[in-house]
């Protein structure tokens, strides 16, 4: 059975979605976070050691980990929506990520409407796109058990998420947002800062200004807006600022923060 995309359903209902990055290529990390009842995860293949077998294992774990997660709050059964951030706007890689079962594709570093069109076409079967078709052989169809339903429904369920990470991308947001099939615009504050010549590890008024101008353009476009927490804002403050999706850290950053907090508390008491 092909389920409805949980994030698309929440967007349609005007609800905000909270997610996490999965960077460590660990199915156990996926299982842990699914149990918390998140709305989405982004399995990262732009950075980190992720591979497609690892993504498959994580998506299996998301389903099994979601058993017992609270879903009496209107959330789709089956756990968080599983998105894969691909390494680049690469049609063959997008095809393989979707075939593995991704419910959404995040494409980094998109700068023009033409590039956004390439991404959208890679996410859709003909005639709307150029996604190669092997419905009887892929994990996404249950290895063929659900071929017909998948073919009929998946173009409408997959989320295409476009990252804006350069000033050229920001300038082109109005045109990028017009591309039919772009579902979400995801501002990448770190790359936007770095590609504009500022140090992304040091908060600055310049970085803040860049992010705010990207936010203004996305809001004006009417597209759903996403990002990681930035400019010192918590996820709740990000939602207040108008975000529809927030990816609030990663499996790795949560481990780092937990380990640090434990050690800081220990040092304070015991040196
Ligand atoms: C960035 O900040 O550059 C990202 O890609 C993720 O937020
Ligand atoms: Mg980035």
PDB file of N, CA, C and O in Angstrom, residues 66-120:
ATOM      1  N   UNK A  66       8.141   3.232  14.305  1.00  0.00           N
ATOM      2  CA  UNK A  66       6.934   4.033  14.541  1.00  0.00           C
ATOM      3  C   UNK A  66       5.829   3.216  15.193  1.00  0.00           C
ATOM      4  O   UNK A  66       4.831   3.762  15.635  1.00  0.00           O
ATOM      5  N   UNK A  67       6.013   1.895  15.262  1.00  0.00           N
ATOM      6  CA  UNK A  67       5.012   1.080  15.958  1.00  0.00           C
ATOM      7  C   UNK A  67       5.079   1.460  17.436  1.00  0.00           C
ATOM      8  O   UNK A  67       6.149   1.425  18.051  1.00  0.00           O
ATOM      9  N   UNK A  68       3.970   1.872  17.958  1.00  0.00           N
ATOM     10  CA  UNK A  68       3.977   2.309  19.357  1.00  0.00           C
ATOM     11  C   UNK A  68       4.115   3.808  19.498  1.00  0.00           C
ATOM     12  O   UNK A  68       3.861   4.356  20.554  1.00  0.00           O
ATOM     13  N   UNK A  69       4.529   4.494  18.399  1.00  0.00           N
ATOM     14  CA  UNK A  69       4.580   5.957  18.468  1.00  0.00           C
ATOM     15  C   UNK A  69       3.150   6.483  18.499  1.00  0.00           C
ATOM     16  O   UNK A  69       2.256   5.885  17.905  1.00  0.00           O
ATOM     17  N   UNK A  70       2.976   7.582  19.178  1.00  0.00           N
ATOM     18  CA  UNK A  70       1.616   8.135  19.276  1.00  0.00           C
ATOM     19  C   UNK A  70       1.152   8.580  17.899  1.00  0.00           C
ATOM     20  O   UNK A  70       1.780   9.423  17.283  1.00  0.00           O
ATOM     21  N   UNK A  71       0.131   7.985  17.353  1.00  0.00           N
ATOM     22  CA  UNK A  71      -0.428   8.525  16.113  1.00  0.00           C
ATOM     23  C   UNK A  71      -1.940   8.681  16.237  1.00  0.00           C
ATOM     24  O   UNK A  71      -2.665   8.636  15.257  1.00  0.00           O
ATOM     25  N   UNK A  72      -2.365   8.890  17.480  1.00  0.00           N
ATOM     26  CA  UNK A  72      -3.776   9.179  17.681  1.00  0.00           C
ATOM     27  C   UNK A  72      -4.008  10.687  17.611  1.00  0.00           C
ATOM     28  O   UNK A  72      -5.029  11.205  18.011  1.00  0.00           O
ATOM     29  N   UNK A  73      -2.993  11.418  17.095  1.00  0.00           N
ATOM     30  CA  UNK A  73      -3.115  12.874  16.988  1.00  0.00           C
ATOM     31  C   UNK A  73      -3.312  13.291  15.536  1.00  0.00           C
ATOM     32  O   UNK A  73      -2.985  14.405  15.156  1.00  0.00           O
ATOM     33  N   UNK A  74      -3.804  12.367  14.726  1.00  0.00           N
ATOM     34  CA  UNK A  74      -4.089  12.702  13.329  1.00  0.00           C
ATOM     35  C   UNK A  74      -2.928  12.468  12.399  1.00  0.00           C
ATOM     36  O   UNK A  74      -3.046  12.678  11.200  1.00  0.00           O
ATOM     37  N   UNK A  75      -1.782  12.028  12.913  1.00  0.00           N
ATOM     38  CA  UNK A  75      -0.640  11.781  12.030  1.00  0.00           C
ATOM     39  C   UNK A  75      -0.850  10.468  11.267  1.00  0.00           C
ATOM     40  O   UNK A  75      -1.478   9.542  11.767  1.00  0.00           O
ATOM     41  N   UNK A  76      -0.287  10.445  10.039  1.00  0.00           N
ATOM     42  CA  UNK A  76      -0.359   9.219   9.232  1.00  0.00           C
ATOM     43  C   UNK A  76       0.345   8.087   9.973  1.00  0.00           C
ATOM     44  O   UNK A  76       1.421   8.302  10.537  1.00  0.00           O
ATOM     45  N   UNK A  77      -0.206   6.861   9.937  1.00  0.00           N
ATOM     46  CA  UNK A  77       0.552   5.746  10.477  1.00  0.00           C
ATOM     47  C   UNK A  77       1.778   5.470   9.601  1.00  0.00           C
ATOM     48  O   UNK A  77       1.793   5.857   8.439  1.00  0.00           O
ATOM     49  N   UNK A  78       2.768   4.847  10.178  1.00  0.00           N
ATOM     50  CA  UNK A  78       3.943   4.492   9.368  1.00  0.00           C
ATOM     51  C   UNK A  78       5.142   5.368   9.630  1.00  0.00           C
ATOM     52  O   UNK A  78       6.186   5.190   9.023  1.00  0.00           O
ATOM     53  N   UNK A  79       5.002   6.308  10.556  1.00  0.00           N
ATOM     54  CA  UNK A  79       6.177   7.076  10.951  1.00  0.00           C
ATOM     55  C   UNK A  79       6.424   8.298  10.100  1.00  0.00           C
ATOM     56  O   UNK A  79       5.631   8.654   9.233  1.00  0.00           O
ATOM     57  N   UNK A  80       7.548   8.961  10.384  1.00  0.00           N
ATOM     58  CA  UNK A  80       7.862  10.225   9.713  1.00  0.00           C
ATOM     59  C   UNK A  80       7.957  10.046   8.203  1.00  0.00           C
ATOM     60  O   UNK A  80       8.358   8.986   7.721  1.00  0.00           O
ATOM     61  N   UNK A  81       7.629  11.103   7.461  1.00  0.00           N
ATOM     62  CA  UNK A  81       7.923  11.101   6.026  1.00  0.00           C
ATOM     63  C   UNK A  81       9.436  10.975   5.865  1.00  0.00           C
ATOM     64  O   UNK A  81      10.192  11.630   6.580  1.00  0.00           O
ATOM     65  N   UNK A  82       9.853  10.131   4.943  1.00  0.00           N
ATOM     66  CA  UNK A  82      11.290   9.908   4.738  1.00  0.00           C
ATOM     67  C   UNK A  82      11.749  10.646   3.486  1.00  0.00           C
ATOM     68  O   UNK A  82      11.400  10.265   2.370  1.00  0.00           O
ATOM     69  N   UNK A  83      12.489  11.724   3.696  1.00  0.00           N
ATOM     70  CA  UNK A  83      13.056  12.470   2.577  1.00  0.00           C
ATOM     71  C   UNK A  83      14.536  12.119   2.460  1.00  0.00           C
ATOM     72  O   UNK A  83      15.192  11.857   3.471  1.00  0.00           O
ATOM     73  N   UNK A  84      15.048  12.139   1.254  1.00  0.00           N
ATOM     74  CA  UNK A  84      16.499  11.994   1.061  1.00  0.00           C
ATOM     75  C   UNK A  84      17.031  13.275   0.431  1.00  0.00           C
ATOM     76  O   UNK A  84      16.485  13.747  -0.580  1.00  0.00           O
ATOM     77  N   UNK A  85      18.049  13.872   1.083  1.00  0.00           N
ATOM     78  CA  UNK A  85      18.749  14.959   0.412  1.00  0.00           C
ATOM     79  C   UNK A  85      19.826  14.335  -0.456  1.00  0.00           C
ATOM     80  O   UNK A  85      20.723  13.649   0.050  1.00  0.00           O
ATOM     81  N   UNK A  86      19.729  14.569  -1.752  1.00  0.00           N
ATOM     82  CA  UNK A  86      20.684  13.993  -2.693  1.00  0.00           C
ATOM     83  C   UNK A  86      21.953  14.842  -2.714  1.00  0.00           C
ATOM     84  O   UNK A  86      21.920  16.014  -2.320  1.00  0.00           O
ATOM     85  N   UNK A  87      23.071  14.266  -3.170  1.00  0.00           N
ATOM     86  CA  UNK A  87      24.318  15.036  -3.125  1.00  0.00           C
ATOM     87  C   UNK A  87      24.292  16.274  -4.017  1.00  0.00           C
ATOM     88  O   UNK A  87      24.933  17.274  -3.715  1.00  0.00           O
ATOM     89  N   UNK A  88      23.519  16.204  -5.095  1.00  0.00           N
ATOM     90  CA  UNK A  88      23.507  17.311  -6.058  1.00  0.00           C
ATOM     91  C   UNK A  88      22.265  17.147  -6.916  1.00  0.00           C
ATOM     92  O   UNK A  88      21.538  16.136  -6.766  1.00  0.00           O
ATOM     93  N   UNK A  89      21.996  18.087  -7.791  1.00  0.00           N
ATOM     94  CA  UNK A  89      20.822  18.025  -8.671  1.00  0.00           C
ATOM     95  C   UNK A  89      21.103  17.043  -9.804  1.00  0.00           C
ATOM     96  O   UNK A  89      21.335  17.435 -10.942  1.00  0.00           O
ATOM     97  N   UNK A  90      21.067  15.779  -9.451  1.00  0.00           N
ATOM     98  CA  UNK A  90      21.569  14.719 -10.323  1.00  0.00           C
ATOM     99  C   UNK A  90      20.422  13.735 -10.611  1.00  0.00           C
ATOM    100  O   UNK A  90      20.007  12.991  -9.726  1.00  0.00           O
ATOM    101  N   UNK A  91      19.929  13.781 -11.838  1.00  0.00           N
ATOM    102  CA  UNK A  91      18.742  12.988 -12.191  1.00  0.00           C
ATOM    103  C   UNK A  91      18.926  11.492 -11.899  1.00  0.00           C
ATOM    104  O   UNK A  91      18.026  10.872 -11.302  1.00  0.00           O
ATOM    105  N   UNK A  92      20.037  10.875 -12.285  1.00  0.00           N
ATOM    106  CA  UNK A  92      20.189   9.433 -11.963  1.00  0.00           C
ATOM    107  C   UNK A  92      20.170   9.156 -10.454  1.00  0.00           C
ATOM    108  O   UNK A  92      19.592   8.159 -10.008  1.00  0.00           O
ATOM    109  N   UNK A  93      20.789  10.027  -9.661  1.00  0.00           N
ATOM    110  CA  UNK A  93      20.803   9.771  -8.208  1.00  0.00           C
ATOM    111  C   UNK A  93      19.393   9.933  -7.632  1.00  0.00           C
ATOM    112  O   UNK A  93      18.956   9.165  -6.767  1.00  0.00           O
ATOM    113  N   UNK A  94      18.670  10.949  -8.129  1.00  0.00           N
ATOM    114  CA  UNK A  94      17.297  11.163  -7.645  1.00  0.00           C
ATOM    115  C   UNK A  94      16.445   9.936  -7.955  1.00  0.00           C
ATOM    116  O   UNK A  94      15.661   9.467  -7.115  1.00  0.00           O
ATOM    117  N   UNK A  95      16.622   9.379  -9.139  1.00  0.00           N
ATOM    118  CA  UNK A  95      15.871   8.171  -9.520  1.00  0.00           C
ATOM    119  C   UNK A  95      16.157   7.026  -8.545  1.00  0.00           C
ATOM    120  O   UNK A  95      15.238   6.352  -8.064  1.00  0.00           O
ATOM    121  N   UNK A  96      17.416   6.841  -8.217  1.00  0.00           N
ATOM    122  CA  UNK A  96      17.767   5.722  -7.333  1.00  0.00           C
ATOM    123  C   UNK A  96      17.253   5.960  -5.909  1.00  0.00           C
ATOM    124  O   UNK A  96      16.832   5.031  -5.221  1.00  0.00           O
ATOM    125  N   UNK A  97      17.282   7.231  -5.480  1.00  0.00           N
ATOM    126  CA  UNK A  97      16.767   7.541  -4.128  1.00  0.00           C
ATOM    127  C   UNK A  97      15.260   7.290  -4.063  1.00  0.00           C
ATOM    128  O   UNK A  97      14.750   6.719  -3.088  1.00  0.00           O
ATOM    129  N   UNK A  98      14.535   7.697  -5.102  1.00  0.00           N
ATOM    130  CA  UNK A  98      13.084   7.451  -5.117  1.00  0.00           C
ATOM    131  C   UNK A  98      12.807   5.956  -5.201  1.00  0.00           C
ATOM    132  O   UNK A  98      11.915   5.438  -4.511  1.00  0.00           O
ATOM    133  N   UNK A  99      13.551   5.260  -6.045  1.00  0.00           N
ATOM    134  CA  UNK A  99      13.341   3.808  -6.169  1.00  0.00           C
ATOM    135  C   UNK A  99      13.572   3.106  -4.825  1.00  0.00           C
ATOM    136  O   UNK A  99      12.943   2.082  -4.524  1.00  0.00           O
ATOM    137  N   UNK A 100      14.459   3.654  -4.021  1.00  0.00           N
ATOM    138  CA  UNK A 100      14.741   3.052  -2.702  1.00  0.00           C
ATOM    139  C   UNK A 100      13.586   3.285  -1.734  1.00  0.00           C
ATOM    140  O   UNK A 100      13.486   2.612  -0.717  1.00  0.00           O
ATOM    141  N   UNK A 101      12.711   4.242  -2.068  1.00  0.00           N
ATOM    142  CA  UNK A 101      11.518   4.435  -1.240  1.00  0.00           C
ATOM    143  C   UNK A 101      11.382   5.820  -0.633  1.00  0.00           C
ATOM    144  O   UNK A 101      10.489   6.032   0.199  1.00  0.00           O
ATOM    145  N   UNK A 102      12.224   6.759  -1.042  1.00  0.00           N
ATOM    146  CA  UNK A 102      12.096   8.118  -0.490  1.00  0.00           C
ATOM    147  C   UNK A 102      10.730   8.689  -0.836  1.00  0.00           C
ATOM    148  O   UNK A 102      10.236   8.525  -1.946  1.00  0.00           O
ATOM    149  N   UNK A 103      10.156   9.382   0.146  1.00  0.00           N
ATOM    150  CA  UNK A 103       8.856  10.036  -0.075  1.00  0.00           C
ATOM    151  C   UNK A 103       9.039  11.499  -0.474  1.00  0.00           C
ATOM    152  O   UNK A 103       8.063  12.203  -0.715  1.00  0.00           O
ATOM    153  N   UNK A 104      10.266  11.928  -0.498  1.00  0.00           N
ATOM    154  CA  UNK A 104      10.569  13.284  -0.933  1.00  0.00           C
ATOM    155  C   UNK A 104      12.045  13.383  -1.231  1.00  0.00           C
ATOM    156  O   UNK A 104      12.861  12.626  -0.694  1.00  0.00           O
ATOM    157  N   UNK A 105      12.376  14.325  -2.106  1.00  0.00           N
ATOM    158  CA  UNK A 105      13.768  14.545  -2.505  1.00  0.00           C
ATOM    159  C   UNK A 105      14.109  15.998  -2.229  1.00  0.00           C
ATOM    160  O   UNK A 105      13.380  16.907  -2.642  1.00  0.00           O
ATOM    161  N   UNK A 106      15.203  16.195  -1.500  1.00  0.00           N
ATOM    162  CA  UNK A 106      15.689  17.557  -1.288  1.00  0.00           C
ATOM    163  C   UNK A 106      16.919  17.757  -2.162  1.00  0.00           C
ATOM    164  O   UNK A 106      17.850  16.940  -2.127  1.00  0.00           O
ATOM    165  N   UNK A 107      16.905  18.844  -2.936  1.00  0.00           N
ATOM    166  CA  UNK A 107      17.993  19.108  -3.875  1.00  0.00           C
ATOM    167  C   UNK A 107      18.749  20.351  -3.419  1.00  0.00           C
ATOM    168  O   UNK A 107      18.170  21.439  -3.328  1.00  0.00           O
ATOM    169  N   UNK A 108      20.053  20.190  -3.107  1.00  0.00           N
ATOM    170  CA  UNK A 108      20.803  21.347  -2.638  1.00  0.00           C
ATOM    171  C   UNK A 108      21.139  22.308  -3.779  1.00  0.00           C
ATOM    172  O   UNK A 108      21.115  21.933  -4.950  1.00  0.00           O
ATOM    173  N   UNK A 109      21.429  23.562  -3.393  1.00  0.00           N
ATOM    174  CA  UNK A 109      22.153  24.501  -4.268  1.00  0.00           C
ATOM    175  C   UNK A 109      21.457  24.802  -5.584  1.00  0.00           C
ATOM    176  O   UNK A 109      22.095  24.931  -6.635  1.00  0.00           O
ATOM    177  N   UNK A 110      20.133  24.931  -5.560  1.00  0.00           N
ATOM    178  CA  UNK A 110      19.413  25.258  -6.798  1.00  0.00           C
ATOM    179  C   UNK A 110      19.419  26.774  -6.965  1.00  0.00           C
ATOM    180  O   UNK A 110      19.112  27.511  -6.032  1.00  0.00           O
ATOM    181  N   UNK A 111      19.789  27.227  -8.159  1.00  0.00           N
ATOM    182  CA  UNK A 111      19.941  28.684  -8.371  1.00  0.00           C
ATOM    183  C   UNK A 111      18.979  29.276  -9.380  1.00  0.00           C
ATOM    184  O   UNK A 111      18.806  30.492  -9.421  1.00  0.00           O
ATOM    185  N   UNK A 112      18.386  28.446 -10.231  1.00  0.00           N
ATOM    186  CA  UNK A 112      17.531  28.993 -11.299  1.00  0.00           C
ATOM    187  C   UNK A 112      16.272  28.143 -11.456  1.00  0.00           C
ATOM    188  O   UNK A 112      16.228  26.981 -11.027  1.00  0.00           O
ATOM    189  N   UNK A 113      15.290  28.734 -12.142  1.00  0.00           N
ATOM    190  CA  UNK A 113      14.067  27.983 -12.431  1.00  0.00           C
ATOM    191  C   UNK A 113      14.382  26.781 -13.327  1.00  0.00           C
ATOM    192  O   UNK A 113      13.778  25.714 -13.162  1.00  0.00           O
ATOM    193  N   UNK A 114      15.328  26.944 -14.244  1.00  0.00           N
ATOM    194  CA  UNK A 114      15.680  25.818 -15.133  1.00  0.00           C
ATOM    195  C   UNK A 114      16.226  24.651 -14.304  1.00  0.00           C
ATOM    196  O   UNK A 114      15.901  23.483 -14.562  1.00  0.00           O
ATOM    197  N   UNK A 115      17.041  24.970 -13.306  1.00  0.00           N
ATOM    198  CA  UNK A 115      17.566  23.892 -12.444  1.00  0.00           C
ATOM    199  C   UNK A 115      16.453  23.255 -11.620  1.00  0.00           C
ATOM    200  O   UNK A 115      16.445  22.040 -11.406  1.00  0.00           O
ATOM    201  N   UNK A 116      15.524  24.075 -11.168  1.00  0.00           N
ATOM    202  CA  UNK A 116      14.394  23.520 -10.408  1.00  0.00           C
ATOM    203  C   UNK A 116      13.561  22.591 -11.295  1.00  0.00           C
ATOM    204  O   UNK A 116      13.090  21.548 -10.843  1.00  0.00           O
ATOM    205  N   UNK A 117      13.431  22.968 -12.569  1.00  0.00           N
ATOM    206  CA  UNK A 117      12.685  22.105 -13.504  1.00  0.00           C
ATOM    207  C   UNK A 117      13.374  20.759 -13.676  1.00  0.00           C
ATOM    208  O   UNK A 117      12.715  19.718 -13.742  1.00  0.00           O
ATOM    209  N   UNK A 118      14.701  20.764 -13.739  1.00  0.00           N
ATOM    210  CA  UNK A 118      15.450  19.497 -13.848  1.00  0.00           C
ATOM    211  C   UNK A 118      15.133  18.608 -12.647  1.00  0.00           C
ATOM    212  O   UNK A 118      14.880  17.402 -12.779  1.00  0.00           O
ATOM    213  N   UNK A 119      15.110  19.222 -11.462  1.00  0.00           N
ATOM    214  CA  UNK A 119      14.832  18.459 -10.227  1.00  0.00           C
ATOM    215  C   UNK A 119      13.410  17.900 -10.243  1.00  0.00           C
ATOM    216  O   UNK A 119      13.182  16.726  -9.917  1.00  0.00           O
ATOM    217  N   UNK A 120      12.458  18.731 -10.624  1.00  0.00           N
ATOM    218  CA  UNK A 120      11.056  18.287 -10.634  1.00  0.00           C
ATOM    219  C   UNK A 120      10.870  17.150 -11.637  1.00  0.00           C
ATOM    220  O   UNK A 120      10.219  16.139 -11.333  1.00  0.00           O
TER     221      UNK A 120
END
